[in-house]
Each structure stands twice: as C-alpha cells, then as structure tokens.
mmCIF file of C-alpha atoms in Angstrom:
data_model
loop_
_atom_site.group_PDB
_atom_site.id
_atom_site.type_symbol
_atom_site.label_atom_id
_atom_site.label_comp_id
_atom_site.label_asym_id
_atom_site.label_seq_id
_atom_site.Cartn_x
_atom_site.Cartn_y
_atom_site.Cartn_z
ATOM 1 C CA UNK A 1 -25.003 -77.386 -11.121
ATOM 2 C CA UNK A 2 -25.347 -81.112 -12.574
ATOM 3 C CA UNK A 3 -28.120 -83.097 -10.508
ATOM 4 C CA UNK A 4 -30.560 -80.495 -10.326
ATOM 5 C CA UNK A 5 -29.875 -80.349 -6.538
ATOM 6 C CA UNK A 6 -29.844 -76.545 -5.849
ATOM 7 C CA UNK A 7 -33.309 -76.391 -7.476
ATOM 8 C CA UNK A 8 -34.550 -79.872 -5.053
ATOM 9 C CA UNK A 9 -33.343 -77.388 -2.564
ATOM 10 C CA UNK A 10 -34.857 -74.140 -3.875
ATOM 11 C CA UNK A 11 -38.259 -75.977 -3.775
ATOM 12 C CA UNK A 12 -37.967 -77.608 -0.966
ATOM 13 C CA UNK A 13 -37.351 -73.807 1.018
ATOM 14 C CA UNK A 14 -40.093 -72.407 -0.793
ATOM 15 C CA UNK A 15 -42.537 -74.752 0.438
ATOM 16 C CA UNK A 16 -41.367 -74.798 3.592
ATOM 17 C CA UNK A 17 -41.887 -70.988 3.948
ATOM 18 C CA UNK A 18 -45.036 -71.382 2.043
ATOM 19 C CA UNK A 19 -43.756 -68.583 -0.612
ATOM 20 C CA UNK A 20 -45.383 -69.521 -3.873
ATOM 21 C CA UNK A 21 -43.117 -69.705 -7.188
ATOM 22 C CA UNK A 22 -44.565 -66.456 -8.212
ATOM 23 C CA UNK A 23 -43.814 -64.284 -5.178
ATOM 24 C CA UNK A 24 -40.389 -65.425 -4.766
ATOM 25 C CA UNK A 25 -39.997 -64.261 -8.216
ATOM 26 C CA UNK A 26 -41.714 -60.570 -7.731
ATOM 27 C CA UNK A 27 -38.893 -60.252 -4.952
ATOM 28 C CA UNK A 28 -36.258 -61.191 -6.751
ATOM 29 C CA UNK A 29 -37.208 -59.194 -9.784
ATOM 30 C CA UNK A 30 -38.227 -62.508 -12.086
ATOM 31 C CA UNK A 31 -41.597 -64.203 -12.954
ATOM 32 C CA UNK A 32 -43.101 -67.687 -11.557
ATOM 33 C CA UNK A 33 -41.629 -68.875 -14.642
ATOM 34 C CA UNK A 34 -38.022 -68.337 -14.401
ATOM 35 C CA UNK A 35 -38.430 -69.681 -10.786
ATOM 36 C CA UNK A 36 -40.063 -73.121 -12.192
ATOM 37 C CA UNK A 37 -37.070 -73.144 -14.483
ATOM 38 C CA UNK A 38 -34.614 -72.915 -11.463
ATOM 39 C CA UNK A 39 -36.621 -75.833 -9.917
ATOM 40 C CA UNK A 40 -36.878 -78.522 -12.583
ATOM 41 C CA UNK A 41 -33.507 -78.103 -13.584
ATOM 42 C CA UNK A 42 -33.638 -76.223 -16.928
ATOM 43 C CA UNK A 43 -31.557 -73.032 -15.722
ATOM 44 C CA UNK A 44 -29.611 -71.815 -13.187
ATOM 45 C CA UNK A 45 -29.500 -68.019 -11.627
ATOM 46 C CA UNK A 46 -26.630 -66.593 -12.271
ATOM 47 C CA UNK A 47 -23.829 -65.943 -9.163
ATOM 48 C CA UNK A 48 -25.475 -62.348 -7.982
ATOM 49 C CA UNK A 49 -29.033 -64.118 -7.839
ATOM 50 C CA UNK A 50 -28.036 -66.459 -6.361
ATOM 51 C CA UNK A 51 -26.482 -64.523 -3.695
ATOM 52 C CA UNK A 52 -30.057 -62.537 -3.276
ATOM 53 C CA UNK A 53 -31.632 -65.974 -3.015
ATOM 54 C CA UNK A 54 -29.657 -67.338 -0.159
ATOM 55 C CA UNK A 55 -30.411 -63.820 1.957
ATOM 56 C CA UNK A 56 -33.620 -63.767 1.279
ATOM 57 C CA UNK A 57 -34.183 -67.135 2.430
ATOM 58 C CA UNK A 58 -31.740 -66.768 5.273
ATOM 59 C CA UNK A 59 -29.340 -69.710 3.972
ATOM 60 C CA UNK A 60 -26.235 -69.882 2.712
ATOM 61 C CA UNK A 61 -25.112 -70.426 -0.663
ATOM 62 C CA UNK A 62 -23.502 -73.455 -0.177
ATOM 63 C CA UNK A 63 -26.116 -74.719 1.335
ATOM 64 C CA UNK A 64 -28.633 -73.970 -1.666
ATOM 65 C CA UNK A 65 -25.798 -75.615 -3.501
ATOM 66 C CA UNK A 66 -25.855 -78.972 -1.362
ATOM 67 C CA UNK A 67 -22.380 -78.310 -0.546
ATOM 68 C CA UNK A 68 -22.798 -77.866 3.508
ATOM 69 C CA UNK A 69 -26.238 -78.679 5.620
ATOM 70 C CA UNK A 70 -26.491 -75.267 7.387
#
C-alpha cells in the first residue's frame, strides 16, 4: 500500500465515527499504537485485519484501499 492512502482513509473513518485510536484497537485486538502505525504510514494490517477492519467499520475493503468510493 504505497501512498499511505488506506491509512488517510483509516483516519479519516475513525474520526468520522468519533472512535479514538485506542478503542478501535481494543476491538480489533491491538493497542492505540499499532493503530497510529496503520495511520501515518509505517505498517500495514495484514489481509485478515484488514478484513475485520472493513466490517467493523461497515466499508469495504477496497474502499479502505482507495480502490472504489463505496
């Protein structure tokens, strides 16, 4: 994921939800920390996270990805 867009994305979900780093973390089974990471760009969740992400913010992957706009 070159461009850091999925985590532009991530963040920009969050907020919108008003879910802080931290407890999107406790529900995915990470800290605030590894969510931060996601975000700025230095790492990526792996395929099965990323999976859990996109349910539990009711999106689809490819559009965490930036590869569709719904």
């Amino acid at each position: 994921m070159t461009n850091n867009l999925f985590g532009k994305i991530l963040r920009q979900l969050r907020e919108e939800r008003n879910i802080s780093q931290s407890t999107l973390g406790k529900i995915l089974g990470f800290c605030n920390q590894t969510v931060s990471c996601w975000e700025s760009g230095k790492r990526e969740p792996d395929l099965d996270t990323l999976v859990e992400i996109a349910k539990y913010l009711e999106v689809t992957v490819d559009f965490l990805l930036g590869i569709s706009d719904c």
